Amino acid sequence: MRAPLFVPGERTDRLPSALASPADAVILDLEDSVAAAAKEPARRAVTDAVRSAPAGAHLLVRINGLDSPWFADDLAVLHPVLHRLAGVLLPKTAAATDVDELAAALPDGPSVVPIVESAGGVLEASRIAAARRVSQLLFGPADLGAELGVAVTPAGRELAHARSAVVLAAAAAGLARPLDGPHLALGDPDGLRTGCLAARELGFGGKAAIHPEQLPAVREVFAPSEQEVSWARTVLAAYRESSGPGAVRLDDGTFVDEPVARRAEQIIAEHSAAAS
């Protein structure tokens, strides 16, 4: 995922427009966007929405956390449609055992997307990323910022260490690059773009959105630029035409070796995925 869109569990009427948006996945939310008194009707609305969604819809559900009073009921009500989901987001993931507990309750099919949003979760990120059924990590800056007592800014320097830890954990586990949490201020395109650029610079592969108007900026920033694609094509052409292993010198004097060529291949792959 590069640009998933959150839809509140109480507003499943928004699902058709969300599926028609530029989002590459839709996350139906049963956690933060749903008040305690509305959890039961929301989970039933989400179950009905998943059941009636068109074939091929890339849907995920964010359930309530393991330590909440709603976790078991979320899974019980969703059980008949879990096989139709691409993944289940687990908030406040603090350890690999949290992922194991959720994975044990899921049928074959949906992956687990742990949300790393606590100090403990950041320190355990490598083990969380390596747990079974994990496909991608999502970083939660709001909860972590509150725990640390810092104001979260679009540039994100105050959480740079934590963000980098999540990126490194995902890479070490061989996962897709992690997602950054959403920019919570609507009508703030400058802040959104700043946050996207900062996250991409650290190695994130995308950013969740809470409104369709945020999606174009997310997709643009996290897709390879024309300049990057041109560079990658030049690198691969030179490397493949070389007579053997070792560094290849480009016309501008820079040298290309196997790791640089591998990064060029990644850029081309990301470009192809973005185009599709």
PDB file of C-alpha atoms in Angstrom, residues 74-264:
ATOM      1  CA  ASP A  74     -14.761  -7.126  16.644  1.00  0.00           C
ATOM      2  CA  LEU A  75     -13.305 -10.447  15.520  1.00  0.00           C
ATOM      3  CA  ALA A  76     -16.490 -12.391  16.332  1.00  0.00           C
ATOM      4  CA  VAL A  77     -18.750 -10.121  14.280  1.00  0.00           C
ATOM      5  CA  LEU A  78     -16.250  -9.780  11.432  1.00  0.00           C
ATOM      6  CA  HIS A  79     -15.446 -13.492  11.282  1.00  0.00           C
ATOM      7  CA  PRO A  80     -17.836 -14.340   8.393  1.00  0.00           C
ATOM      8  CA  VAL A  81     -16.155 -11.762   6.132  1.00  0.00           C
ATOM      9  CA  LEU A  82     -12.527 -11.941   7.238  1.00  0.00           C
ATOM     10  CA  HIS A  83     -11.695 -14.016   4.151  1.00  0.00           C
ATOM     11  CA  ARG A  84     -12.775 -11.056   1.985  1.00  0.00           C
ATOM     12  CA  LEU A  85     -10.278  -8.695   3.609  1.00  0.00           C
ATOM     13  CA  ALA A  86      -6.759  -7.978   2.392  1.00  0.00           C
ATOM     14  CA  GLY A  87      -5.642  -7.227   5.927  1.00  0.00           C
ATOM     15  CA  VAL A  88      -6.469  -6.352   9.513  1.00  0.00           C
ATOM     16  CA  LEU A  89      -4.829  -3.396  11.233  1.00  0.00           C
ATOM     17  CA  LEU A  90      -3.882  -3.929  14.862  1.00  0.00           C
ATOM     18  CA  PRO A  91      -3.589  -0.663  16.806  1.00  0.00           C
ATOM     19  CA  LYS A  92      -1.191  -0.139  19.678  1.00  0.00           C
ATOM     20  CA  THR A  93       0.920  -3.161  18.782  1.00  0.00           C
ATOM     21  CA  ALA A  94       3.539  -3.411  21.495  1.00  0.00           C
ATOM     22  CA  ALA A  95       5.065  -6.850  20.922  1.00  0.00           C
ATOM     23  CA  ALA A  96       5.292  -9.693  18.434  1.00  0.00           C
ATOM     24  CA  THR A  97       3.036 -11.731  20.718  1.00  0.00           C
ATOM     25  CA  ASP A  98       0.255  -9.219  20.002  1.00  0.00           C
ATOM     26  CA  VAL A  99       0.545 -10.044  16.314  1.00  0.00           C
ATOM     27  CA  ASP A 100       0.671 -13.776  17.060  1.00  0.00           C
ATOM     28  CA  GLU A 101      -2.555 -13.555  19.076  1.00  0.00           C
ATOM     29  CA  LEU A 102      -4.381 -11.778  16.263  1.00  0.00           C
ATOM     30  CA  ALA A 103      -2.941 -14.027  13.535  1.00  0.00           C
ATOM     31  CA  ALA A 104      -4.097 -17.117  15.415  1.00  0.00           C
ATOM     32  CA  ALA A 105      -7.665 -15.812  15.296  1.00  0.00           C
ATOM     33  CA  LEU A 106      -7.644 -15.035  11.571  1.00  0.00           C
ATOM     34  CA  PRO A 107      -8.468 -17.454   8.778  1.00  0.00           C
ATOM     35  CA  ASP A 108      -5.985 -17.890   5.978  1.00  0.00           C
ATOM     36  CA  GLY A 109      -6.019 -14.829   3.780  1.00  0.00           C
ATOM     37  CA  PRO A 110      -5.885 -11.481   5.519  1.00  0.00           C
ATOM     38  CA  SER A 111      -2.485 -10.225   6.515  1.00  0.00           C
ATOM     39  CA  VAL A 112      -1.740  -8.280   9.690  1.00  0.00           C
ATOM     40  CA  VAL A 113      -0.709  -4.617   9.593  1.00  0.00           C
ATOM     41  CA  PRO A 114       0.602  -3.708  13.057  1.00  0.00           C
ATOM     42  CA  ILE A 115       0.342  -0.057  14.029  1.00  0.00           C
ATOM     43  CA  VAL A 116       3.489   0.955  15.894  1.00  0.00           C
ATOM     44  CA  GLU A 117       2.439   3.926  18.002  1.00  0.00           C
ATOM     45  CA  SER A 118       4.021   3.565  21.419  1.00  0.00           C
ATOM     46  CA  ALA A 119       7.513   3.725  22.875  1.00  0.00           C
ATOM     47  CA  GLY A 120       7.330   0.018  23.645  1.00  0.00           C
ATOM     48  CA  GLY A 121       6.191  -0.749  20.118  1.00  0.00           C
ATOM     49  CA  VAL A 122       9.075   1.204  18.610  1.00  0.00           C
ATOM     50  CA  LEU A 123      11.599  -0.641  20.779  1.00  0.00           C
ATOM     51  CA  GLU A 124      10.050  -3.972  19.719  1.00  0.00           C
ATOM     52  CA  ALA A 125       9.588  -2.970  16.065  1.00  0.00           C
ATOM     53  CA  SER A 126      12.086  -5.483  14.688  1.00  0.00           C
ATOM     54  CA  ARG A 127      10.332  -8.403  16.404  1.00  0.00           C
ATOM     55  CA  ILE A 128       6.905  -7.095  15.416  1.00  0.00           C
ATOM     56  CA  ALA A 129       7.965  -6.800  11.783  1.00  0.00           C
ATOM     57  CA  ALA A 130       9.292 -10.356  11.797  1.00  0.00           C
ATOM     58  CA  ALA A 131       6.094 -11.875  13.221  1.00  0.00           C
ATOM     59  CA  ARG A 132       4.073 -14.172  10.973  1.00  0.00           C
ATOM     60  CA  ARG A 133       1.356 -12.784   8.713  1.00  0.00           C
ATOM     61  CA  VAL A 134       2.764  -9.223   8.874  1.00  0.00           C
ATOM     62  CA  SER A 135       2.753  -7.562   5.455  1.00  0.00           C
ATOM     63  CA  GLN A 136       3.518  -3.937   6.314  1.00  0.00           C
ATOM     64  CA  LEU A 137       3.942  -1.641   9.304  1.00  0.00           C
ATOM     65  CA  LEU A 138       2.018   1.559   9.955  1.00  0.00           C
ATOM     66  CA  PHE A 139       3.608   4.224  12.139  1.00  0.00           C
ATOM     67  CA  GLY A 140       1.291   6.132  14.493  1.00  0.00           C
ATOM     68  CA  PRO A 141       2.767   9.549  15.338  1.00  0.00           C
ATOM     69  CA  ALA A 142      -0.218  10.960  17.250  1.00  0.00           C
ATOM     70  CA  ASP A 143      -0.316   8.360  20.023  1.00  0.00           C
ATOM     71  CA  LEU A 144       3.461   8.219  20.295  1.00  0.00           C
ATOM     72  CA  GLY A 145       3.717  12.005  20.436  1.00  0.00           C
ATOM     73  CA  ALA A 146       1.190  12.084  23.271  1.00  0.00           C
ATOM     74  CA  GLU A 147       3.087   9.396  25.172  1.00  0.00           C
ATOM     75  CA  LEU A 148       6.367  11.262  24.783  1.00  0.00           C
ATOM     76  CA  GLY A 149       4.849  14.649  25.540  1.00  0.00           C
ATOM     77  CA  VAL A 150       5.940  16.246  22.263  1.00  0.00           C
ATOM     78  CA  ALA A 151       3.973  18.211  19.695  1.00  0.00           C
ATOM     79  CA  VAL A 152       3.902  16.335  16.389  1.00  0.00           C
ATOM     80  CA  THR A 153       4.809  18.580  13.469  1.00  0.00           C
ATOM     81  CA  PRO A 154       4.498  17.907   9.723  1.00  0.00           C
ATOM     82  CA  ALA A 155       8.288  17.774   9.326  1.00  0.00           C
ATOM     83  CA  GLY A 156       8.403  15.186  12.113  1.00  0.00           C
ATOM     84  CA  ARG A 157      11.891  15.892  13.443  1.00  0.00           C
ATOM     85  CA  GLU A 158      10.692  15.271  16.995  1.00  0.00           C
ATOM     86  CA  LEU A 159       9.970  11.612  16.107  1.00  0.00           C
ATOM     87  CA  ALA A 160      12.765  11.061  13.589  1.00  0.00           C
ATOM     88  CA  HIS A 161      14.470   8.375  15.673  1.00  0.00           C
ATOM     89  CA  ALA A 162      11.245   6.412  16.142  1.00  0.00           C
ATOM     90  CA  ARG A 163      10.332   6.699  12.459  1.00  0.00           C
ATOM     91  CA  SER A 164      13.757   5.480  11.402  1.00  0.00           C
ATOM     92  CA  ALA A 165      13.500   2.528  13.787  1.00  0.00           C
ATOM     93  CA  VAL A 166      10.268   1.447  12.099  1.00  0.00           C
ATOM     94  CA  VAL A 167      11.789   1.825   8.629  1.00  0.00           C
ATOM     95  CA  LEU A 168      14.836  -0.230   9.615  1.00  0.00           C
ATOM     96  CA  ALA A 169      12.678  -2.924  11.215  1.00  0.00           C
ATOM     97  CA  ALA A 170      10.574  -3.299   8.080  1.00  0.00           C
ATOM     98  CA  ALA A 171      13.637  -3.499   5.842  1.00  0.00           C
ATOM     99  CA  ALA A 172      15.351  -6.066   8.059  1.00  0.00           C
ATOM    100  CA  ALA A 173      12.227  -8.252   7.973  1.00  0.00           C
ATOM    101  CA  GLY A 174      11.951  -7.995   4.197  1.00  0.00           C
ATOM    102  CA  LEU A 175       8.604  -6.201   4.346  1.00  0.00           C
ATOM    103  CA  ALA A 176       7.240  -3.537   2.059  1.00  0.00           C
ATOM    104  CA  ARG A 177       8.321  -0.079   3.140  1.00  0.00           C
ATOM    105  CA  PRO A 178       6.158   1.119   6.041  1.00  0.00           C
ATOM    106  CA  LEU A 179       3.319   3.613   5.938  1.00  0.00           C
ATOM    107  CA  ASP A 180       3.384   6.893   7.810  1.00  0.00           C
ATOM    108  CA  GLY A 181       0.337   7.856   9.817  1.00  0.00           C
ATOM    109  CA  PRO A 182      -2.137  10.360   8.379  1.00  0.00           C
ATOM    110  CA  HIS A 183      -1.855  14.134   8.438  1.00  0.00           C
ATOM    111  CA  LEU A 184      -4.751  14.999  10.736  1.00  0.00           C
ATOM    112  CA  ALA A 185      -5.284  18.613   9.622  1.00  0.00           C
ATOM    113  CA  LEU A 186      -7.609  18.850   6.639  1.00  0.00           C
ATOM    114  CA  GLY A 187      -7.304  21.900   4.416  1.00  0.00           C
ATOM    115  CA  ASP A 188      -3.550  22.063   5.051  1.00  0.00           C
ATOM    116  CA  PRO A 189      -1.924  21.061   1.749  1.00  0.00           C
ATOM    117  CA  ASP A 190       1.440  22.566   2.681  1.00  0.00           C
ATOM    118  CA  GLY A 191       1.619  20.615   5.935  1.00  0.00           C
ATOM    119  CA  LEU A 192       0.520  17.437   4.186  1.00  0.00           C
ATOM    120  CA  ARG A 193       3.172  17.779   1.510  1.00  0.00           C
ATOM    121  CA  THR A 194       5.858  18.584   4.080  1.00  0.00           C
ATOM    122  CA  GLY A 195       4.930  15.470   6.030  1.00  0.00           C
ATOM    123  CA  CYS A 196       4.953  13.284   2.931  1.00  0.00           C
ATOM    124  CA  LEU A 197       8.360  14.544   1.839  1.00  0.00           C
ATOM    125  CA  ALA A 198       9.845  14.091   5.311  1.00  0.00           C
ATOM    126  CA  ALA A 199       8.495  10.544   5.593  1.00  0.00           C
ATOM    127  CA  ARG A 200       9.701   9.577   2.136  1.00  0.00           C
ATOM    128  CA  GLU A 201      13.154  10.947   2.908  1.00  0.00           C
ATOM    129  CA  LEU A 202      13.363   8.606   5.904  1.00  0.00           C
ATOM    130  CA  GLY A 203      12.369   5.581   3.827  1.00  0.00           C
ATOM    131  CA  PHE A 204       8.604   5.304   4.226  1.00  0.00           C
ATOM    132  CA  GLY A 205       6.752   3.957   1.224  1.00  0.00           C
ATOM    133  CA  GLY A 206       3.468   5.799   1.657  1.00  0.00           C
ATOM    134  CA  LYS A 207       1.135   7.633   3.972  1.00  0.00           C
ATOM    135  CA  ALA A 208      -2.406   6.926   5.123  1.00  0.00           C
ATOM    136  CA  ALA A 209      -5.094   9.504   4.349  1.00  0.00           C
ATOM    137  CA  ILE A 210      -8.237  10.499   6.226  1.00  0.00           C
ATOM    138  CA  HIS A 211      -9.884  12.349   3.326  1.00  0.00           C
ATOM    139  CA  PRO A 212      -9.858  11.795  -0.444  1.00  0.00           C
ATOM    140  CA  GLU A 213      -8.503  15.313  -0.992  1.00  0.00           C
ATOM    141  CA  GLN A 214      -5.208  14.174   0.582  1.00  0.00           C
ATOM    142  CA  LEU A 215      -4.669  11.297  -1.829  1.00  0.00           C
ATOM    143  CA  PRO A 216      -3.252  13.131  -4.874  1.00  0.00           C
ATOM    144  CA  ALA A 217      -0.413  14.651  -2.844  1.00  0.00           C
ATOM    145  CA  VAL A 218       0.390  11.326  -1.183  1.00  0.00           C
ATOM    146  CA  ARG A 219       0.461   9.458  -4.482  1.00  0.00           C
ATOM    147  CA  GLU A 220       2.593  12.128  -6.135  1.00  0.00           C
ATOM    148  CA  VAL A 221       5.215  12.426  -3.413  1.00  0.00           C
ATOM    149  CA  PHE A 222       5.663   8.703  -2.878  1.00  0.00           C
ATOM    150  CA  ALA A 223       5.844   7.842  -6.578  1.00  0.00           C
ATOM    151  CA  PRO A 224       9.270   8.083  -8.237  1.00  0.00           C
ATOM    152  CA  SER A 225       9.789  11.392 -10.015  1.00  0.00           C
ATOM    153  CA  GLU A 226      10.529  11.592 -13.728  1.00  0.00           C
ATOM    154  CA  GLN A 227      14.103  12.529 -12.857  1.00  0.00           C
ATOM    155  CA  GLU A 228      14.493   9.445 -10.652  1.00  0.00           C
ATOM    156  CA  VAL A 229      13.029   7.172 -13.316  1.00  0.00           C
ATOM    157  CA  SER A 230      15.326   8.629 -15.972  1.00  0.00           C
ATOM    158  CA  TRP A 231      18.345   8.122 -13.691  1.00  0.00           C
ATOM    159  CA  ALA A 232      17.291   4.539 -12.958  1.00  0.00           C
ATOM    160  CA  ARG A 233      16.938   3.704 -16.639  1.00  0.00           C
ATOM    161  CA  THR A 234      20.354   5.166 -17.382  1.00  0.00           C
ATOM    162  CA  VAL A 235      21.937   3.215 -14.539  1.00  0.00           C
ATOM    163  CA  LEU A 236      20.379  -0.095 -15.565  1.00  0.00           C
ATOM    164  CA  ALA A 237      21.250   0.364 -19.215  1.00  0.00           C
ATOM    165  CA  ALA A 238      24.900   1.015 -18.374  1.00  0.00           C
ATOM    166  CA  TYR A 239      25.105  -1.765 -15.826  1.00  0.00           C
ATOM    167  CA  ARG A 240      23.541  -4.371 -18.122  1.00  0.00           C
ATOM    168  CA  GLU A 241      25.822  -3.398 -20.993  1.00  0.00           C
ATOM    169  CA  SER A 242      28.957  -3.757 -18.875  1.00  0.00           C
ATOM    170  CA  SER A 243      31.253  -6.656 -19.610  1.00  0.00           C
ATOM    171  CA  GLY A 244      31.231  -8.133 -16.147  1.00  0.00           C
ATOM    172  CA  PRO A 245      30.767  -7.536 -12.409  1.00  0.00           C
ATOM    173  CA  GLY A 246      32.148  -4.437 -10.745  1.00  0.00           C
ATOM    174  CA  ALA A 247      31.563  -0.718 -10.930  1.00  0.00           C
ATOM    175  CA  VAL A 248      30.517   0.999 -14.144  1.00  0.00           C
ATOM    176  CA  ARG A 249      31.303   4.626 -14.838  1.00  0.00           C
ATOM    177  CA  LEU A 250      28.484   6.788 -16.221  1.00  0.00           C
ATOM    178  CA  ASP A 251      28.980   9.684 -18.625  1.00  0.00           C
ATOM    179  CA  ASP A 252      28.711  12.172 -15.746  1.00  0.00           C
ATOM    180  CA  GLY A 253      31.617  10.504 -13.954  1.00  0.00           C
ATOM    181  CA  THR A 254      29.651   8.714 -11.242  1.00  0.00           C
ATOM    182  CA  PHE A 255      30.207   5.037 -10.595  1.00  0.00           C
ATOM    183  CA  VAL A 256      27.501   2.389 -10.428  1.00  0.00           C
ATOM    184  CA  ASP A 257      27.919  -0.914  -8.635  1.00  0.00           C
ATOM    185  CA  GLU A 258      25.508  -3.708  -7.713  1.00  0.00           C
ATOM    186  CA  PRO A 259      23.742  -1.939  -4.787  1.00  0.00           C
ATOM    187  CA  VAL A 260      23.165   1.164  -6.926  1.00  0.00           C
ATOM    188  CA  ALA A 261      21.771  -0.985  -9.728  1.00  0.00           C
ATOM    189  CA  ARG A 262      19.498  -2.715  -7.233  1.00  0.00           C
ATOM    190  CA  ARG A 263      18.125   0.649  -6.105  1.00  0.00           C
ATOM    191  CA  ALA A 264      17.534   1.559  -9.753  1.00  0.00           C
TER     192      ALA A 264
END
